[in-house]
Amino acid sequence: MIEAVAELGRFVLEGKSKSVSQEGSSSDVLSNNLSSFLSRIESEKILFILLNQNQGKFEYCGLELQDPMESRTQFYLFSQGAKGGGTNFSPTCTLVKPKATKNMSEAQIKDNIKSQVEKTFQQKVENWFSNKAQPLAKKFSKLKILTQSDADFIEKITQTIKEQRKRIIDDISQTIYDIELKKGNSILLSFLINGKYIGEYEIFKLFLLELIKEKNQRSSSQDKTCSLCKQKRENVSGMVNVFKFYTIDKPGFIKGGFSPENAWKNFPVCSSCHTHLSRGRKYLEQNLQFKFYNFRYLLIPKFTLGFDSEYAEILDILEKTQKDIRLGERKLEHITDDENEILEIVSEFNDSMSVTFLFLTTQMGAERIVLLIEDVFPSHLKNIFDAKRHTEKKFRKLFDNPDIDFTFQQIKYFFSKSNRLRKKPDLDSYFLEITESIFKKKPIDFDFLLSHFCRRLQDDIVNSDLSAFYVSCSYAMEVLEFLSKLNILKLKGDEMNMPFETPFDEILNEFPVASANPAVKGIILVGALCDMLLRIQSAGLKKAPGKMPPFAKNLKGLRLKQADIISLLPKIENKLMEYSAFGKAKKLVAATASDLLLKAPADWKLSSDEVSFYFACGMNLGQKIRDLAKKLTNDIEEAEDEE
């Protein structure tokens, strides 16, 4: 996976370097290398400290507030170093507005803001100029890399910041107090010097790259093999933090002892590969980062043959597709909740490439891989979209609903919370396991799904929400159909060696779990008959839409067993006769169900979840089975009260 990111970065950088080489600008080459190490701008506003030169000195001229612009990211020169008390690789930093409680006075709120601003300003700005920029300016001027006037430039800015410290901190604090920020958002603090962004000055860009280089050299070794390009290099470093999967400030993460100097042994990377890896990650975040419900993932392309011409064509297609989607000029089918998803486009490529899904989450400044799905080929993505379309077509026809759209939302529906009263999802790990199984063609056990289906269905019954119950049933059936079409649904073997035909097989045989065990089909038909009764009761009693009719109390909260089904059938028949609604169509359903249950073994060997789920599915198919029964019996007198 890491190799694929580095290869992507190499291709992007080489492509750009070829285009700028014709101009021969060293500044452009420096900017291209630099872009790999810039941090993502996520702040709501950018606050600039204005410094203007007058008669050889700099004057503080106040502040300027701007909205961030993606096209100016390189000008802001934000490259985050150590979090907390450490300085960044440039004087650009983020400021967070402290939370204010209801009992705090205005003066207390302002003091709180000023205290935090002062601390951040000292750590991130003053320390950068005094402890980073000034020593580098002296070092480079001695080496003739910088002129004396460049060194004086840094010296004069540092002096102005020291002299105007109080004014700057007071102005920043007041501005932050006045700004209304969305919850959790921040402000980016940077400089405008003589009307120019710091990213427009070569000296600031040079310092940033040098500071990154110095950091990498803290844990490095000479004449060792790079873990990415597999070449012996003059220098390799272990301080590569493009993906923060581990940190070397904790002894347990350091190979070969507790000394940070040995950290290079964990993941030795040469300077070229570090640049490629950084650029690759940046490209992914800008072009191939997507949402996946509560998560985000990077879609990493990998080419088995590695032809640059094909690489360029694929990346151009992906970039153009993203642009067209965002401009509203193109709409694709999607299987997730991200409208910018481009997996349908990827599914149209040939298998000379594959993609990796890297799901990441950030915790305490470090990153954690929550799921890594490697080497998913376009042909399998096509199978997934074919299964999606098959499921939609089938259920749109079955329920006469052209708006049915199958995505992973139907799966997420059952794998969010183990209890609807919970505030936060606690079933994400199961949801990700299923996601991995779908993309990697791993079998998914029916019993595992069943327990989560039933939990949701039982909640709907307990909460007397019949409308939600039917939605849950439909979603469960769609999920099973989708997985069955992908050939990854692992069902129990049939208990009987010969199938039992019924008048309703054109419906039942289309349902993946309707097996050759007659009990299963019988339970489904009892559920269908119960649905017909409940609809009659709802119509007759003028129940509020979606609420449970009286007979629902016999369903025991949908925790049914074999004995319950056997006793339910005559109860339903008797109740239908009381309503004078037991016509030829319903009698055919009841008789078929009774015949199937009689032919079943004495012990059905079905769990409570299985019995309950088959019954619920029968209820969901109730109207479809009723319509077929009317057609088969030519029952024109069949009551329509339940419609």
Coordinates of C-alpha atoms in Angstrom, one line a residue, residues 245-260 263 266:
F245 CA 0.7 5.0 12.1
Y246 CA 3.4 5.0 14.8
T247 CA 5.3 7.7 16.7
I248 CA 8.8 7.4 18.0
D249 CA 8.2 9.4 21.2
K250 CA 7.1 6.1 22.8
P251 CA 9.7 3.4 23.5
G252 CA 7.4 0.6 22.5
F253 CA 7.3 1.8 18.9
I254 CA 11.1 1.8 18.5
K255 CA 12.9 -1.3 17.0
G256 CA 16.2 -2.3 18.4
G257 CA 16.0 -0.6 21.8
F258 CA 14.6 2.5 23.4
S259 CA 16.8 5.0 21.6
P260 CA 15.0 7.2 19.1
A263 CA 13.9 4.5 14.8
N266 CA 11.4 0.6 11.7

